[in-house]
PDB file of C-alpha atoms in Angstrom:
ATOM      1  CA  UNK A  16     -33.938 -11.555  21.464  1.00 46.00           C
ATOM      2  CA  UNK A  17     -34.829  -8.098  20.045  1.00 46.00           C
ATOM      3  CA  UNK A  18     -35.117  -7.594  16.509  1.00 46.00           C
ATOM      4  CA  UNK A  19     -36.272  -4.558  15.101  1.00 44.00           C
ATOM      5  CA  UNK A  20     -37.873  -3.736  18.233  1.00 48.00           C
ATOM      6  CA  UNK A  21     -40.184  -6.835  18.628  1.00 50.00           C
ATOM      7  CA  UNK A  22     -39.353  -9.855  20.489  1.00 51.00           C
ATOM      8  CA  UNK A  23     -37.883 -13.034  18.645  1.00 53.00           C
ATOM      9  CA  UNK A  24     -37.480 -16.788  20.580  1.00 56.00           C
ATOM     10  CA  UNK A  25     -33.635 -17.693  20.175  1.00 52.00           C
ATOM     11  CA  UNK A  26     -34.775 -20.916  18.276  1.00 54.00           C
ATOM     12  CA  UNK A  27     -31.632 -21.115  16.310  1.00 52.00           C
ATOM     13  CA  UNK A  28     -30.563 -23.582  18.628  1.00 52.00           C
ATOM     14  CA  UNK A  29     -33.174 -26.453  18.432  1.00 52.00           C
ATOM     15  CA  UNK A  30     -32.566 -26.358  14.864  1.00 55.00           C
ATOM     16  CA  UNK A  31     -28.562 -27.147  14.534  1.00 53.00           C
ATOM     17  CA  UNK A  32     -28.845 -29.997  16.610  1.00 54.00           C
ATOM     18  CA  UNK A  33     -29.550 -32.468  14.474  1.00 74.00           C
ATOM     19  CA  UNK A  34     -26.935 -31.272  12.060  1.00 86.00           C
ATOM     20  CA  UNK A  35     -24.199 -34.208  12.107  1.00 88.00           C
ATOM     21  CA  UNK A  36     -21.291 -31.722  12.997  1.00 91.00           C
ATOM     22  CA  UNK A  37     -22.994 -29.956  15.882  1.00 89.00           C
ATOM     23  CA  UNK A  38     -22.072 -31.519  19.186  1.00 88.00           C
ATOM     24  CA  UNK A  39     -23.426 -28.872  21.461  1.00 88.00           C
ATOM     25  CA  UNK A  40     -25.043 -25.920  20.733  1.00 88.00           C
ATOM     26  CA  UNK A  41     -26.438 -22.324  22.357  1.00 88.00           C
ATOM     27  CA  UNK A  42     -27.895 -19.629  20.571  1.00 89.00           C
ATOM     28  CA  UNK A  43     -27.638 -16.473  22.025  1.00 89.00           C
ATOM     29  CA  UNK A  44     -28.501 -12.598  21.157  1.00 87.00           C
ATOM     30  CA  UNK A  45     -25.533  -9.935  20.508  1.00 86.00           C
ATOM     31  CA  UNK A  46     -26.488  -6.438  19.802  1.00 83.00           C
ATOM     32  CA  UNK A  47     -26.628  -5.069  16.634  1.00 82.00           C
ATOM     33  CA  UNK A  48     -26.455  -1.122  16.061  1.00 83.00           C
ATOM     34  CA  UNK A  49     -29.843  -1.037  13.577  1.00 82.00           C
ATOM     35  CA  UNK A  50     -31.934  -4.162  14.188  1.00 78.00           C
ATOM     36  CA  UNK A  51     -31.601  -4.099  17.878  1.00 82.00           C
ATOM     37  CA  UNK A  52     -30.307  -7.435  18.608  1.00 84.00           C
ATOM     38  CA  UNK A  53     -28.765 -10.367  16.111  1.00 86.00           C
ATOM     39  CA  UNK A  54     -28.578 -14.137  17.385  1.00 89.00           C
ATOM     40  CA  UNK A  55     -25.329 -15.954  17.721  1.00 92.00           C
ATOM     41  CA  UNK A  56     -24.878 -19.807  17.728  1.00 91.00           C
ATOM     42  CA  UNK A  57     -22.131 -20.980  20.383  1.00 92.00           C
ATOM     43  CA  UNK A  58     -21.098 -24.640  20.551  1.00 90.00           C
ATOM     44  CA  UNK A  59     -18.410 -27.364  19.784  1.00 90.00           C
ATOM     45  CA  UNK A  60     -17.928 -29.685  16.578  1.00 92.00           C
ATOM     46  CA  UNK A  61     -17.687 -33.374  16.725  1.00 92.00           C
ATOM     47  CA  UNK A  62     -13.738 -34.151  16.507  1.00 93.00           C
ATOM     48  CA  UNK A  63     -12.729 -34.338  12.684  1.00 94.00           C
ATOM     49  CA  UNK A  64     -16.066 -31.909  11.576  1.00 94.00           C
ATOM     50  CA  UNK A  65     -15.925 -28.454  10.252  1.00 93.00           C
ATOM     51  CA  UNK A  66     -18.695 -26.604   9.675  1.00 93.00           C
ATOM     52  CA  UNK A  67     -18.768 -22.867   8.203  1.00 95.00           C
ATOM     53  CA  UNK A  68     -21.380 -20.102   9.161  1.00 94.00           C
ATOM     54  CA  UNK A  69     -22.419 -20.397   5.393  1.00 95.00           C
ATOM     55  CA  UNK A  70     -23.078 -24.072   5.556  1.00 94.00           C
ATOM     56  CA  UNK A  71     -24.838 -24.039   9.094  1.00 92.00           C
ATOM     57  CA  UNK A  72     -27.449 -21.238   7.639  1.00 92.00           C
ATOM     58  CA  UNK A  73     -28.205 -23.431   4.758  1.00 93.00           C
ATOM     59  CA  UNK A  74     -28.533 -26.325   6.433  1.00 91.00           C
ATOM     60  CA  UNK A  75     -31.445 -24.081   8.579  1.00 90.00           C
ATOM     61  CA  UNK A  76     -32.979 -23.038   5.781  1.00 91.00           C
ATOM     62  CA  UNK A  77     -33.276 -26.377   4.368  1.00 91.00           C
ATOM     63  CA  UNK A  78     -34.739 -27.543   7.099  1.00 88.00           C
ATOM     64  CA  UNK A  79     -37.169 -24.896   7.383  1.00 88.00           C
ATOM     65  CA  UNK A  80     -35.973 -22.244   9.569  1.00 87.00           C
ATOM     66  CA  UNK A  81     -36.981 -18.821   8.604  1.00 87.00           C
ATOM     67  CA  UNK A  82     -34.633 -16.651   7.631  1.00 88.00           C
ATOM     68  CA  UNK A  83     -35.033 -14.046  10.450  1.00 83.00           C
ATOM     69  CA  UNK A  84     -34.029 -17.052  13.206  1.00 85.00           C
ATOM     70  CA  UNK A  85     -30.936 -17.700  11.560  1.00 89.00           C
ATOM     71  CA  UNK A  86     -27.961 -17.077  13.648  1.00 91.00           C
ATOM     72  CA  UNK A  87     -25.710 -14.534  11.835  1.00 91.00           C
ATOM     73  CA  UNK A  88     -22.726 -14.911  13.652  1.00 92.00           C
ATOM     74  CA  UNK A  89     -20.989 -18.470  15.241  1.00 93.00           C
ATOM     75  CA  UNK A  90     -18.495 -18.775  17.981  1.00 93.00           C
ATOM     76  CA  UNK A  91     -16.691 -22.193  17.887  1.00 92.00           C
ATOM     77  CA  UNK A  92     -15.838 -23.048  21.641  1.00 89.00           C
ATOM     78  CA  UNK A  93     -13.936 -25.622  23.746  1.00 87.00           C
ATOM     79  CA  UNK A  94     -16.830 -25.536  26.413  1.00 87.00           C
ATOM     80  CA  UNK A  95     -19.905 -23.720  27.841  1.00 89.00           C
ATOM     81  CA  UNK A  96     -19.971 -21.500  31.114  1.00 89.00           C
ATOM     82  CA  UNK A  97     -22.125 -23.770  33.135  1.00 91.00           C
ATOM     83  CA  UNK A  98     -24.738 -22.030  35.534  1.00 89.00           C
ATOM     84  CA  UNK A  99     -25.569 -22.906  39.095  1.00 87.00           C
ATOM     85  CA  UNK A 100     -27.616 -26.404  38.455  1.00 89.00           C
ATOM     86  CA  UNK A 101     -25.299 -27.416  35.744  1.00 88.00           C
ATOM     87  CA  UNK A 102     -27.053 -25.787  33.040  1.00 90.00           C
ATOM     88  CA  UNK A 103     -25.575 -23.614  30.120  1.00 89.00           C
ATOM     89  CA  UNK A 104     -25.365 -20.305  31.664  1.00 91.00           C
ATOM     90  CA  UNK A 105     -26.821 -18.265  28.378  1.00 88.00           C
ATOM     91  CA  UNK A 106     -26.283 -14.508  30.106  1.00 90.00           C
ATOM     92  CA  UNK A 107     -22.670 -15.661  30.780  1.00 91.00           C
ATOM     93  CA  UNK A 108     -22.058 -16.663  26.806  1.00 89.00           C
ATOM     94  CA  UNK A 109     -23.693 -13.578  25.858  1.00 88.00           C
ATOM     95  CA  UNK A 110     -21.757 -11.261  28.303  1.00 88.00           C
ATOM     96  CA  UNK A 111     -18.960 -13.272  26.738  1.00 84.00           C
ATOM     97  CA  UNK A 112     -19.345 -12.190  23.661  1.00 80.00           C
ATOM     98  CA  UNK A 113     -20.116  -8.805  24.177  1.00 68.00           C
ATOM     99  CA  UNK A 114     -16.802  -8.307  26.175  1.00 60.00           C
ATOM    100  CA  UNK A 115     -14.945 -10.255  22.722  1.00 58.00           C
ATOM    101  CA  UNK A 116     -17.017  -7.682  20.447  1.00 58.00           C
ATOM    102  CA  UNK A 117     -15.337  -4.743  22.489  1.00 48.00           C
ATOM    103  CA  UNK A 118     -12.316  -6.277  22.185  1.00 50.00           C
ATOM    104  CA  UNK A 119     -12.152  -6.671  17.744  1.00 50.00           C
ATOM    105  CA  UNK A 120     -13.759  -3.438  17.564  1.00 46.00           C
ATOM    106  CA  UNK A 121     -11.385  -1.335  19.717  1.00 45.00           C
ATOM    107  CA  UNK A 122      -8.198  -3.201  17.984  1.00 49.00           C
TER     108      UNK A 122
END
């Protein structure tokens, strides 16, 4: 991820795994007109769980995170594009959000 023009590690997603809402989870960039790049988190809740943007950051921050790896944006989903070996396909999520981006912003 680019931030600001230097490179950041997407570690938002290490850190929301332990949270006890977070089933699966994949944090990916999405650009972002004056910082360069901001990082998403992608996943799916336990049944029954909620958890707001709000309450995931804190929960981050409480744990240590610094505030520039939070993820600023969260996309709740049913399941993840899968690559070729069975692994989440992290291009395909982002290009997935980019194309839902163009979508809200030319509504």
């Amino acid at each position: 991820m680019l931030r600001w023009g230097r490179a950041r590690s997407g570690e938002g997603a290490s850190g929301t795994r332990p949270h006890t809402s977070v089933r699966h989870v994949a944090c990916v960039p999405f650009p972002a007109p004056v910082t360069g790049e901001r990082m998403c988190a992608c996943g799916f809740l336990r049944q029954g769980h909620s958890l707001p943007l709000e309450a995931l950051t804190k929960f981050l921050l409480d744990a240590g995170m610094a505030k520039f790896k939070l993820p600023e944006r969260m996309e709740l989903m049913e399941d993840f594009p899968l690559a070729t070996f069975g692994k989440v396909s992290k291009k395909a999520l982002a290009e997935g959000l980019h194309v839902s981006e163009s979508k809200a912003s030319s509504a």
